mmCIF file of C-alpha atoms and ligand atoms in Angstrom:
data_model
loop_
_atom_site.group_PDB
_atom_site.id
_atom_site.type_symbol
_atom_site.label_atom_id
_atom_site.label_comp_id
_atom_site.label_asym_id
_atom_site.label_seq_id
_atom_site.Cartn_x
_atom_site.Cartn_y
_atom_site.Cartn_z
ATOM 1 C CA UNK Z 109 -18.542 -15.918 18.065
ATOM 2 C CA UNK Z 110 -20.520 -13.965 15.239
ATOM 3 C CA UNK Z 111 -18.240 -10.486 14.314
ATOM 4 C CA UNK Z 112 -20.382 -10.158 10.610
ATOM 5 C CA UNK Z 113 -21.075 -6.402 9.303
ATOM 6 C CA UNK Z 114 -24.046 -6.027 7.255
ATOM 7 C CA UNK Z 115 -23.173 -3.844 4.042
ATOM 8 C CA UNK Z 116 -26.479 -4.486 2.015
ATOM 9 C CA UNK Z 117 -29.360 -6.582 2.548
ATOM 10 C CA UNK Z 118 -27.712 -9.240 0.286
ATOM 11 C CA UNK Z 119 -23.934 -8.446 1.331
ATOM 12 C CA UNK Z 120 -22.091 -8.774 4.503
ATOM 13 C CA UNK Z 121 -18.373 -8.446 5.433
ATOM 14 C CA UNK Z 122 -17.360 -11.605 7.056
ATOM 15 C CA UNK Z 123 -13.549 -10.655 7.527
ATOM 16 C CA UNK Z 124 -11.252 -10.463 10.662
ATOM 17 C CA UNK Z 125 -9.707 -7.825 12.588
ATOM 18 C CA UNK Z 126 -5.690 -8.715 13.283
ATOM 19 C CA UNK Z 127 -4.361 -6.593 16.816
ATOM 20 C CA UNK Z 128 -1.741 -9.320 17.578
ATOM 21 C CA UNK Z 129 0.327 -9.293 14.205
ATOM 22 C CA UNK Z 130 2.935 -6.628 14.765
ATOM 23 C CA UNK Z 131 4.777 -6.365 11.290
ATOM 24 C CA UNK Z 132 2.607 -7.059 7.654
ATOM 25 C CA UNK Z 133 4.639 -9.014 5.623
ATOM 26 C CA UNK Z 134 6.599 -9.692 8.529
ATOM 27 C CA UNK Z 135 8.406 -6.065 7.359
ATOM 28 C CA UNK Z 136 5.870 -3.423 8.066
ATOM 29 C CA UNK Z 137 4.918 -2.231 11.759
ATOM 30 C CA UNK Z 138 1.547 -2.020 12.701
ATOM 31 C CA UNK Z 139 0.457 0.408 15.504
ATOM 32 C CA UNK Z 140 -3.350 -1.083 15.212
ATOM 33 C CA UNK Z 141 -3.230 -4.323 13.233
ATOM 34 C CA UNK Z 142 -4.512 -5.043 10.383
ATOM 35 C CA UNK Z 143 -8.169 -6.071 8.400
ATOM 36 C CA UNK Z 144 -8.243 -8.806 5.991
ATOM 37 C CA UNK Z 145 -12.155 -7.934 4.570
ATOM 38 C CA UNK Z 146 -13.778 -11.271 2.931
ATOM 39 C CA UNK Z 147 -17.452 -10.673 1.968
ATOM 40 C CA UNK Z 148 -20.439 -12.598 0.934
ATOM 41 C CA UNK Z 149 -23.150 -12.524 -1.348
ATOM 42 C CA UNK Z 150 -26.533 -14.332 -0.289
ATOM 43 C CA UNK Z 151 -28.262 -14.283 -4.002
ATOM 44 C CA UNK Z 152 -29.915 -17.165 -5.429
ATOM 45 C CA UNK Z 153 -26.323 -18.539 -5.448
ATOM 46 C CA UNK Z 154 -24.054 -17.533 -2.544
ATOM 47 C CA UNK Z 155 -20.621 -16.516 -3.228
ATOM 48 C CA UNK Z 156 -17.530 -15.749 -0.890
ATOM 49 C CA UNK Z 157 -14.961 -13.523 -2.070
ATOM 50 C CA UNK Z 158 -11.864 -14.288 -0.828
ATOM 51 C CA UNK Z 159 -10.493 -15.299 2.670
ATOM 52 C CA UNK Z 160 -8.638 -14.046 5.861
ATOM 53 C CA UNK Z 161 -4.637 -14.625 7.379
ATOM 54 C CA UNK Z 162 -4.124 -18.389 9.050
ATOM 55 C CA UNK Z 163 -4.021 -15.988 12.114
ATOM 56 C CA UNK Z 164 -7.792 -15.103 12.360
ATOM 57 C CA UNK Z 165 -8.967 -18.878 10.938
ATOM 58 C CA UNK Z 166 -11.613 -19.651 13.834
ATOM 59 C CA UNK Z 167 -12.742 -15.974 13.681
ATOM 60 C CA UNK Z 168 -13.615 -16.453 10.163
ATOM 61 C CA UNK Z 169 -14.844 -19.811 10.044
ATOM 62 C CA UNK Z 170 -17.221 -18.637 12.540
ATOM 63 C CA UNK Z 171 -18.248 -15.497 10.608
ATOM 64 C CA UNK Z 172 -19.200 -17.982 7.686
ATOM 65 C CA UNK Z 173 -21.191 -20.090 9.512
ATOM 66 C CA UNK Z 174 -23.681 -17.506 10.712
ATOM 67 C CA UNK Z 175 -23.611 -15.657 7.394
ATOM 68 C CA UNK Z 176 -24.945 -18.873 5.915
ATOM 69 C CA UNK Z 177 -27.455 -19.220 8.080
ATOM 70 C CA UNK Z 178 -27.417 -23.689 7.349
ATOM 71 C CA UNK Z 179 -26.904 -23.174 3.727
ATOM 72 C CA UNK Z 180 -23.607 -24.139 1.904
ATOM 73 C CA UNK Z 181 -21.457 -21.344 -0.427
ATOM 74 C CA UNK Z 182 -21.659 -21.816 -4.493
ATOM 75 C CA UNK Z 183 -19.034 -20.301 -5.507
ATOM 76 C CA UNK Z 184 -15.642 -19.318 -3.505
ATOM 77 C CA UNK Z 185 -14.304 -16.079 -5.790
ATOM 78 C CA UNK Z 186 -10.326 -15.985 -5.012
ATOM 79 C CA UNK Z 187 -9.788 -12.337 -6.428
ATOM 80 C CA UNK Z 188 -6.053 -12.535 -4.626
ATOM 81 C CA UNK Z 189 -3.884 -15.476 -3.713
ATOM 82 C CA UNK Z 190 -1.686 -13.893 -1.007
ATOM 83 C CA UNK Z 191 -1.661 -15.632 2.001
ATOM 84 C CA UNK Z 192 -3.342 -12.710 4.033
ATOM 85 C CA UNK Z 193 -6.355 -13.737 2.044
ATOM 86 C CA UNK Z 194 -6.407 -16.837 0.502
ATOM 87 C CA UNK Z 195 -5.004 -18.996 3.927
ATOM 88 C CA UNK Z 196 -8.365 -20.252 4.404
ATOM 89 C CA UNK Z 197 -9.098 -21.431 1.185
ATOM 90 C CA UNK Z 198 -8.184 -25.063 2.153
ATOM 91 C CA UNK Z 199 -10.168 -25.410 5.326
ATOM 92 C CA UNK Z 200 -13.308 -23.621 3.884
ATOM 93 C CA UNK Z 201 -13.372 -26.596 0.684
ATOM 94 C CA UNK Z 202 -12.862 -29.127 3.753
ATOM 95 C CA UNK Z 203 -15.669 -28.255 5.350
ATOM 96 C CA UNK Z 204 -17.558 -27.155 2.017
ATOM 97 C CA UNK Z 205 -16.773 -29.523 -0.653
ATOM 98 C CA UNK Z 206 -19.472 -28.643 -3.245
ATOM 99 C CA UNK Z 207 -18.352 -24.834 -3.516
ATOM 100 C CA UNK Z 208 -16.955 -24.265 -6.946
ATOM 101 C CA UNK Z 209 -13.303 -22.024 -6.836
ATOM 102 C CA UNK Z 210 -13.586 -19.072 -8.955
ATOM 103 C CA UNK Z 211 -10.284 -17.992 -10.553
ATOM 104 C CA UNK Z 212 -8.312 -17.118 -13.542
ATOM 105 C CA UNK Z 213 -5.592 -19.061 -14.650
ATOM 106 C CA UNK Z 214 -2.877 -17.461 -12.747
ATOM 107 C CA UNK Z 215 -4.510 -17.682 -9.675
ATOM 108 C CA UNK Z 216 -5.218 -21.322 -10.273
ATOM 109 C CA UNK Z 217 -1.740 -21.817 -10.464
ATOM 110 C CA UNK Z 218 -0.812 -20.146 -7.541
ATOM 111 C CA UNK Z 219 -3.525 -22.291 -5.875
ATOM 112 C CA UNK Z 220 -1.721 -25.556 -6.582
ATOM 113 C CA UNK Z 221 1.375 -23.991 -5.144
ATOM 114 C CA UNK Z 222 0.238 -23.017 -2.212
ATOM 115 C CA UNK Z 223 -2.432 -26.017 -1.501
ATOM 116 C CA UNK Z 224 -1.058 -29.049 -3.664
ATOM 117 C CA UNK Z 225 -3.577 -31.252 -2.545
ATOM 118 C CA UNK Z 226 -5.893 -28.562 -4.591
ATOM 119 C CA UNK Z 227 -4.386 -28.768 -7.938
ATOM 120 C CA UNK Z 228 -6.885 -31.387 -9.479
ATOM 121 C CA UNK Z 229 -10.166 -30.014 -8.345
ATOM 122 C CA UNK Z 230 -12.575 -28.365 -10.588
ATOM 123 C CA UNK Z 231 -12.155 -24.778 -11.041
ATOM 124 C CA UNK Z 232 -14.616 -21.962 -12.703
ATOM 125 C CA UNK Z 233 -11.857 -20.272 -14.577
ATOM 126 C CA UNK Z 234 -12.567 -16.986 -15.900
ATOM 127 C CA UNK Z 235 -10.576 -13.943 -17.635
ATOM 128 C CA UNK Z 236 -10.975 -10.518 -18.279
ATOM 129 C CA UNK Z 237 -14.762 -9.865 -19.063
ATOM 130 C CA UNK Z 238 -15.985 -12.659 -17.779
ATOM 131 C CA UNK Z 239 -19.442 -12.666 -15.867
ATOM 132 C CA UNK Z 240 -20.852 -14.936 -13.221
ATOM 133 C CA UNK Z 241 -24.787 -14.459 -12.488
ATOM 134 C CA UNK Z 242 -25.625 -15.364 -8.787
ATOM 135 C CA UNK Z 243 -29.623 -14.275 -9.444
ATOM 136 C CA UNK Z 244 -29.830 -10.949 -9.050
ATOM 137 C CA UNK Z 245 -26.525 -9.977 -8.725
ATOM 138 C CA UNK Z 246 -24.317 -10.319 -11.635
ATOM 139 C CA UNK Z 247 -20.429 -10.486 -11.179
ATOM 140 C CA UNK Z 248 -17.664 -9.211 -14.182
ATOM 141 C CA UNK Z 249 -14.243 -9.986 -13.309
ATOM 142 C CA UNK Z 250 -11.508 -7.693 -14.412
ATOM 143 C CA UNK Z 251 -7.965 -8.841 -14.255
ATOM 144 C CA UNK Z 252 -5.516 -6.218 -12.344
ATOM 145 C CA UNK Z 253 -2.139 -7.471 -12.374
ATOM 146 C CA UNK Z 254 0.478 -6.588 -10.600
ATOM 147 C CA UNK Z 255 -1.935 -4.622 -7.780
ATOM 148 C CA UNK Z 256 -0.223 -6.460 -6.072
ATOM 149 C CA UNK Z 257 0.808 -9.679 -7.381
ATOM 150 C CA UNK Z 258 0.824 -11.212 -10.851
ATOM 151 C CA UNK Z 259 -2.686 -12.963 -10.288
ATOM 152 C CA UNK Z 260 -4.602 -10.310 -8.568
ATOM 153 C CA UNK Z 261 -8.094 -9.220 -10.547
ATOM 154 C CA UNK Z 262 -10.886 -7.357 -8.799
ATOM 155 C CA UNK Z 263 -14.864 -8.543 -9.247
ATOM 156 C CA UNK Z 264 -17.616 -5.639 -10.167
ATOM 157 C CA UNK Z 265 -21.310 -6.283 -8.809
ATOM 158 C CA UNK Z 266 -22.819 -4.900 -11.851
ATOM 159 C CA UNK Z 267 -26.145 -4.940 -9.474
ATOM 160 C CA UNK Z 268 -25.302 -2.794 -6.389
ATOM 161 C CA UNK Z 269 -22.354 -1.375 -8.409
ATOM 162 C CA UNK Z 270 -19.665 -2.676 -5.661
ATOM 163 C CA UNK Z 271 -16.279 -3.304 -6.732
ATOM 164 C CA UNK Z 272 -14.283 -5.852 -4.820
ATOM 165 C CA UNK Z 273 -11.237 -3.863 -5.387
ATOM 166 C CA UNK Z 274 -9.015 -6.539 -3.852
ATOM 167 C CA UNK Z 275 -5.335 -4.480 -2.389
ATOM 168 C CA UNK Z 276 -6.248 -1.849 -4.257
ATOM 169 C CA UNK Z 277 -7.607 1.093 -2.004
ATOM 170 C CA UNK Z 278 -6.975 -0.207 1.293
ATOM 171 C CA UNK Z 279 -5.071 0.559 3.887
ATOM 172 C CA UNK Z 280 -3.217 -0.535 7.400
ATOM 173 C CA UNK Z 281 -5.323 -0.822 10.427
ATOM 174 C CA UNK Z 282 -7.819 -2.929 12.098
ATOM 175 C CA UNK Z 283 -11.584 -1.677 11.829
ATOM 176 C CA UNK Z 284 -12.912 -0.773 14.999
ATOM 177 C CA UNK Z 285 -16.433 -1.283 14.516
ATOM 178 C CA UNK Z 286 -17.398 1.395 12.012
ATOM 179 C CA UNK Z 287 -16.657 -0.383 8.721
ATOM 180 C CA UNK Z 288 -17.388 2.538 5.992
ATOM 181 C CA UNK Z 289 -14.803 5.377 5.694
ATOM 182 C CA UNK Z 290 -17.352 8.140 5.991
ATOM 183 C CA UNK Z 291 -18.142 6.804 9.772
ATOM 184 C CA UNK Z 292 -14.602 5.508 10.582
ATOM 185 C CA UNK Z 293 -11.390 7.649 10.961
ATOM 186 C CA UNK Z 294 -9.634 7.048 7.812
ATOM 187 C CA UNK Z 295 -5.911 7.964 8.342
ATOM 188 C CA UNK Z 296 -4.821 8.912 4.831
ATOM 189 C CA UNK Z 297 -1.095 8.418 6.194
ATOM 190 C CA UNK Z 298 -1.419 5.041 6.513
ATOM 191 C CA UNK Z 299 -3.220 4.861 3.276
ATOM 192 C CA UNK Z 300 -0.404 6.230 1.901
ATOM 193 C CA UNK Z 301 1.965 3.828 3.914
ATOM 194 C CA UNK Z 302 0.418 0.777 2.554
ATOM 195 C CA UNK Z 303 -0.018 1.968 -0.970
ATOM 196 C CA UNK Z 304 3.794 3.150 -1.577
ATOM 197 C CA UNK Z 305 5.165 0.326 -0.128
ATOM 198 C CA UNK Z 306 2.761 -2.901 -1.434
ATOM 199 C CA UNK Z 307 2.177 -1.207 -4.538
ATOM 200 C CA UNK Z 308 4.201 1.454 -5.392
ATOM 201 C CA UNK Z 309 6.638 -0.153 -7.548
ATOM 202 C CA UNK Z 310 3.644 -1.035 -9.673
ATOM 203 C CA UNK Z 311 2.441 2.556 -10.583
ATOM 204 C CA UNK Z 312 1.615 1.647 -14.781
ATOM 205 C CA UNK Z 313 -0.324 -1.025 -13.571
ATOM 206 C CA UNK Z 314 -2.305 0.962 -10.712
ATOM 207 C CA UNK Z 315 -3.193 3.273 -13.607
ATOM 208 C CA UNK Z 316 -4.474 0.175 -15.656
ATOM 209 C CA UNK Z 317 -6.197 -0.638 -13.575
ATOM 210 C CA UNK Z 318 -7.914 2.912 -12.574
ATOM 211 C CA UNK Z 319 -8.902 3.367 -16.146
ATOM 212 C CA UNK Z 320 -10.768 0.024 -16.136
ATOM 213 C CA UNK Z 321 -12.477 0.927 -13.021
ATOM 214 C CA UNK Z 322 -13.153 4.418 -14.421
ATOM 215 C CA UNK Z 323 -15.349 2.718 -16.839
ATOM 216 C CA UNK Z 324 -17.731 1.491 -14.620
ATOM 217 C CA UNK Z 325 -20.330 2.871 -12.694
ATOM 218 C CA UNK Z 326 -19.249 2.134 -9.132
ATOM 219 C CA UNK Z 327 -20.812 3.265 -6.183
ATOM 220 C CA UNK Z 328 -19.139 1.592 -3.049
ATOM 221 C CA UNK Z 329 -15.658 0.339 -2.950
ATOM 222 C CA UNK Z 330 -14.817 -3.019 -0.894
ATOM 223 C CA UNK Z 331 -11.128 -3.167 -0.716
ATOM 224 C CA UNK Z 332 -9.442 -6.457 0.993
ATOM 225 C CA UNK Z 333 -7.883 -4.600 4.283
ATOM 226 C CA UNK Z 334 -9.308 -1.551 5.862
ATOM 227 C CA UNK Z 335 -12.408 0.339 5.292
ATOM 228 C CA UNK Z 336 -15.108 0.395 2.567
ATOM 229 C CA UNK Z 337 -15.555 3.529 0.529
ATOM 230 C CA UNK Z 338 -19.340 4.476 -0.128
ATOM 231 C CA UNK Z 339 -19.615 8.558 -0.004
ATOM 232 C CA UNK Z 340 -16.608 10.851 -1.238
ATOM 233 C CA UNK Z 341 -14.955 7.868 -3.520
ATOM 234 C CA UNK Z 342 -12.929 10.737 -5.283
ATOM 235 C CA UNK Z 343 -10.760 11.465 -2.546
ATOM 236 C CA UNK Z 344 -9.139 8.228 -2.711
ATOM 237 C CA UNK Z 345 -9.041 7.951 -6.844
ATOM 238 C CA UNK Z 346 -7.772 11.029 -6.734
ATOM 239 C CA UNK Z 347 -4.751 10.199 -4.513
ATOM 240 C CA UNK Z 348 -4.153 6.499 -6.098
ATOM 241 C CA UNK Z 349 -4.395 9.067 -9.723
ATOM 242 C CA UNK Z 350 -1.187 10.917 -7.766
ATOM 243 C CA UNK Z 351 0.665 8.116 -6.216
ATOM 244 C CA UNK Z 352 0.685 5.927 -9.448
ATOM 245 C CA UNK Z 353 1.666 8.623 -11.832
ATOM 246 C CA UNK Z 354 4.468 10.016 -9.028
ATOM 247 C CA UNK Z 355 3.086 13.197 -8.750
ATOM 248 C CA UNK Z 356 3.981 14.602 -5.383
ATOM 249 C CA UNK Z 357 1.133 14.998 -3.027
ATOM 250 C CA UNK Z 358 2.097 18.390 -1.716
ATOM 251 C CA UNK Z 359 5.242 21.065 -2.404
ATOM 252 C CA UNK Z 360 6.389 19.803 1.026
ATOM 253 C CA UNK Z 361 10.039 19.032 2.162
ATOM 254 C CA UNK Z 362 11.306 15.884 3.442
ATOM 255 C CA UNK Z 363 14.608 16.280 5.095
ATOM 256 C CA UNK Z 364 16.052 12.357 6.015
ATOM 257 C CA UNK Z 365 19.234 12.134 7.882
ATOM 258 C CA UNK Z 366 21.490 9.696 9.353
ATOM 259 C CA UNK Z 367 23.984 10.866 12.144
ATOM 260 C CA UNK Z 368 26.506 8.965 13.914
ATOM 261 C CA UNK Z 369 27.389 11.814 16.856
ATOM 262 C CA UNK Z 370 24.858 14.417 16.494
ATOM 263 C CA UNK Z 371 26.793 16.498 13.705
ATOM 264 C CA UNK Z 372 24.885 15.795 10.471
ATOM 265 C CA UNK Z 373 21.852 15.907 12.830
ATOM 266 C CA UNK Z 374 22.838 19.117 13.458
ATOM 267 C CA UNK Z 375 22.956 20.338 10.132
ATOM 268 C CA UNK Z 376 19.869 18.901 8.698
ATOM 269 C CA UNK Z 377 18.124 20.632 11.880
ATOM 270 C CA UNK Z 378 19.878 23.952 10.804
ATOM 271 C CA UNK Z 379 18.535 23.668 7.037
ATOM 272 C CA UNK Z 380 15.019 23.058 8.198
ATOM 273 C CA UNK Z 381 15.268 26.002 10.244
ATOM 274 C CA UNK Z 382 16.619 27.950 7.659
ATOM 275 C CA UNK Z 383 13.982 26.792 5.522
ATOM 276 C CA UNK Z 384 11.323 27.763 8.364
ATOM 277 C CA UNK Z 385 12.997 31.444 8.133
ATOM 278 C CA UNK Z 386 12.289 31.346 4.206
ATOM 279 C CA UNK Z 387 8.564 31.011 4.880
ATOM 280 C CA UNK Z 388 8.149 27.245 3.837
ATOM 281 C CA UNK Z 389 5.519 25.997 6.270
ATOM 282 C CA UNK Z 390 5.514 22.439 5.096
ATOM 283 C CA UNK Z 391 8.956 20.641 6.445
ATOM 284 C CA UNK Z 392 9.221 17.076 7.806
ATOM 285 C CA UNK Z 393 12.693 15.956 9.315
ATOM 286 C CA UNK Z 394 13.600 12.443 10.127
ATOM 287 C CA UNK Z 395 16.157 9.886 11.492
ATOM 288 C CA UNK Z 396 16.816 7.837 9.124
ATOM 289 C CA UNK Z 397 18.455 4.865 11.441
ATOM 290 C CA UNK Z 398 15.362 4.936 13.497
ATOM 291 C CA UNK Z 399 12.448 5.942 11.224
ATOM 292 C CA UNK Z 400 11.443 2.595 9.663
ATOM 293 C CA UNK Z 401 11.851 2.609 5.687
ATOM 294 C CA UNK Z 402 8.256 2.361 5.183
ATOM 295 C CA UNK Z 403 7.270 6.023 6.916
ATOM 296 C CA UNK Z 404 10.144 7.360 5.190
ATOM 297 C CA UNK Z 405 9.407 5.791 1.505
ATOM 298 C CA UNK Z 406 5.406 6.892 1.941
ATOM 299 C CA UNK Z 407 6.648 10.795 2.820
ATOM 300 C CA UNK Z 408 8.947 10.388 -0.423
ATOM 301 C CA UNK Z 409 5.380 9.739 -2.123
ATOM 302 C CA UNK Z 410 3.887 12.927 -0.348
ATOM 303 C CA UNK Z 411 6.898 15.367 -0.500
ATOM 304 C CA UNK Z 412 8.110 17.264 -3.383
ATOM 305 C CA UNK Z 413 11.396 17.953 -2.194
ATOM 306 C CA UNK Z 414 13.532 15.252 -0.852
ATOM 307 C CA UNK Z 415 17.049 15.942 1.197
ATOM 308 C CA UNK Z 416 19.056 13.636 2.244
ATOM 309 C CA UNK Z 417 21.864 14.017 4.786
ATOM 310 C CA UNK Z 418 24.305 11.271 5.431
ATOM 311 C CA UNK Z 419 27.773 10.342 7.029
ATOM 312 C CA UNK Z 420 30.346 8.285 4.518
ATOM 313 C CA UNK Z 421 31.099 5.111 5.890
ATOM 314 C CA UNK Z 422 33.590 2.352 4.935
ATOM 315 C CA UNK Z 423 34.147 4.545 1.599
ATOM 316 C CA UNK Z 424 30.675 3.899 1.304
ATOM 317 C CA UNK Z 425 27.533 4.921 2.100
ATOM 318 C CA UNK Z 426 26.455 4.614 5.835
ATOM 319 C CA UNK Z 427 24.315 1.420 6.200
ATOM 320 C CA UNK Z 428 21.282 2.492 6.724
ATOM 321 C CA UNK Z 429 21.156 5.127 4.237
ATOM 322 C CA UNK Z 430 21.935 3.373 1.824
ATOM 323 C CA UNK Z 431 18.998 0.710 2.345
ATOM 324 C CA UNK Z 432 16.875 4.379 2.440
ATOM 325 C CA UNK Z 433 18.188 4.630 -1.007
ATOM 326 C CA UNK Z 434 17.530 1.188 -2.348
ATOM 327 C CA UNK Z 435 14.102 0.899 -0.958
ATOM 328 C CA UNK Z 436 13.228 4.846 -2.927
ATOM 329 C CA UNK Z 437 14.866 3.383 -5.914
ATOM 330 C CA UNK Z 438 13.052 -0.074 -5.763
ATOM 331 C CA UNK Z 439 9.752 1.241 -4.957
ATOM 332 C CA UNK Z 440 10.007 3.496 -8.446
ATOM 333 C CA UNK Z 441 10.122 6.700 -6.403
ATOM 334 C CA UNK Z 442 10.460 9.143 -9.032
ATOM 335 C CA UNK Z 443 9.686 13.097 -10.563
ATOM 336 C CA UNK Z 444 11.207 14.020 -7.274
ATOM 337 C CA UNK Z 445 14.296 17.090 -6.673
ATOM 338 C CA UNK Z 446 16.649 15.851 -4.288
ATOM 339 C CA UNK Z 447 18.940 17.390 -1.975
ATOM 340 C CA UNK Z 448 22.114 15.524 -0.693
ATOM 341 C CA UNK Z 449 24.272 16.881 2.069
ATOM 342 C CA UNK Z 450 27.388 14.477 2.877
ATOM 343 C CA UNK Z 451 30.199 14.360 6.059
ATOM 344 C CA UNK Z 452 32.867 12.739 6.153
ATOM 345 C CA UNK Z 453 36.057 13.533 8.293
ATOM 346 C CA UNK Z 454 38.801 12.591 6.092
ATOM 347 C CA UNK Z 455 37.226 11.107 2.965
ATOM 348 C CA UNK Z 456 33.369 11.997 2.032
ATOM 349 C CA UNK Z 457 31.922 10.062 -1.021
ATOM 350 C CA UNK Z 458 28.370 10.367 -0.227
ATOM 351 C CA UNK Z 459 27.177 12.491 -2.403
ATOM 352 C CA UNK Z 460 29.221 11.339 -4.948
ATOM 353 C CA UNK Z 461 27.403 7.642 -4.563
ATOM 354 C CA UNK Z 462 24.488 8.933 -3.697
ATOM 355 C CA UNK Z 463 24.484 10.425 -7.221
ATOM 356 C CA UNK Z 464 25.193 7.317 -8.910
ATOM 357 C CA UNK Z 465 22.375 6.209 -7.318
ATOM 358 C CA UNK Z 466 19.675 8.727 -7.837
ATOM 359 C CA UNK Z 467 20.732 9.217 -11.645
ATOM 360 C CA UNK Z 468 19.705 5.188 -12.114
ATOM 361 C CA UNK Z 469 16.226 6.527 -11.075
ATOM 362 C CA UNK Z 470 13.755 7.825 -13.252
ATOM 363 C CA UNK Z 471 13.234 12.046 -13.491
ATOM 364 C CA UNK Z 472 15.185 12.508 -10.330
ATOM 365 C CA UNK Z 473 16.293 16.207 -10.463
ATOM 366 C CA UNK Z 474 19.169 16.773 -8.137
ATOM 367 C CA UNK Z 475 20.366 19.858 -6.907
ATOM 368 C CA UNK Z 476 22.232 22.088 -8.177
ATOM 369 C CA UNK Z 477 23.438 23.384 -4.414
ATOM 370 C CA UNK Z 478 24.851 20.392 -1.975
ATOM 371 C CA UNK Z 479 26.444 20.618 1.383
ATOM 372 C CA UNK Z 480 29.953 18.811 2.625
ATOM 373 C CA UNK Z 481 30.083 18.855 6.305
ATOM 374 C CA UNK Z 482 33.817 17.759 7.759
ATOM 375 C CA UNK Z 483 33.367 16.542 11.039
ATOM 376 C CA UNK Z 484 31.045 19.322 12.559
ATOM 377 C CA UNK Z 485 32.197 22.163 10.073
ATOM 378 C CA UNK Z 486 30.258 23.336 7.238
ATOM 379 C CA UNK Z 487 29.715 26.320 4.768
ATOM 380 C CA UNK Z 488 26.868 27.983 5.792
ATOM 381 C CA UNK Z 489 26.824 29.525 2.546
ATOM 382 C CA UNK Z 490 26.349 26.574 0.977
ATOM 383 C CA UNK Z 491 23.126 25.491 3.269
ATOM 384 C CA UNK Z 492 21.864 28.734 2.691
ATOM 385 C CA UNK Z 493 22.155 28.676 -0.898
ATOM 386 C CA UNK Z 494 20.415 25.049 -0.858
ATOM 387 C CA UNK Z 495 17.959 26.192 1.209
ATOM 388 C CA UNK Z 496 16.859 29.349 -1.054
ATOM 389 C CA UNK Z 497 17.052 26.599 -4.059
ATOM 390 C CA UNK Z 498 14.054 24.505 -2.071
ATOM 391 C CA UNK Z 499 12.332 27.560 -1.671
ATOM 392 C CA UNK Z 500 12.590 28.322 -5.537
ATOM 393 C CA UNK Z 501 11.359 25.339 -5.995
ATOM 394 C CA UNK Z 502 8.233 24.989 -3.701
ATOM 395 C CA UNK Z 503 6.900 28.952 -3.437
HETATM 396 FE FE1 FEO I 199 -3.209 -7.917 1.280
HETATM 397 FE FE2 FEO I 199 -1.218 -8.546 -1.191
HETATM 398 O O1 FEO I 199 -2.365 -8.837 0.324
#
């Protein structure tokens, strides 16, 4: 059955929406699935840009058949070789063996790793700045290493000024009929969660891509996931500038606590109340044990101030908190002010051990004021001092 969507008279969306998937990359929870976007440009020559995940292979092949109207594709352009986009490459070539795969050297190496039988086919190898004419449409290839894998590239069509941006500018969530951001509800929180967890580590490489993109006259951005940007492109580009430079999106506080018996939770709540009394409006509180780390990481990219409250455990850090700290370090969270609240009934070490991890990260300012809870008692002055320090930093 045909599920294609029209982008313009030459270009169709031929991707698929996957609402059966619960975990993206088998890690990240999805409440409304994800789209795998693939596109076809129908000019004198026909080019297909990327494919979809195996889960949606049948739908994709039906879309292709409809879009081709009995013709054959001349080119299959592989912008990104991760299996959520390339899984159908072999099937596509089985059905249309005359199509030539257009890819860079690194991509070709990955293709032969994922599909050993495709190692010796005839590729059209492209590198930075190469172009390919389809007729009216001329495609320009721009390398985008580590956005999100080393082989990633983006393709710019100078005829209708579309940037096929691979994983960049994508988001979680299936498409619900409307395919353009200006028609669909665009959930910036989900876009941030996608960005921060998928490419958050690679801010420098994202900035390099943004610099290259700034030299192009882009009217439309077609990502590999989520809706298409054809209006107000600055909205998402400005977000990417902030996220990739690790600039906090907002002056806001995230309190992330872990609590075995509710006492650390009570102090985390007391801090939130004190901050509210101080006039701080943007406060969010999360239980680390029950919140998937991808949401916590996303909030770290948004908020300027982060407070982590945790028990000591086995003379170390309570495991969920330790995982959270390692996650934010792995994803390169930086340029933040972090406060620590520890709980320990006999030998609290959380603040000391967390400080060591935070000091190994870039541009993390550890708050002067910390709070120590002994089982269920704490010094209210310590808490008020921490709240005052945060308030001073935000106001
Ligand atoms: Fe959507 Fe890096 O794959």
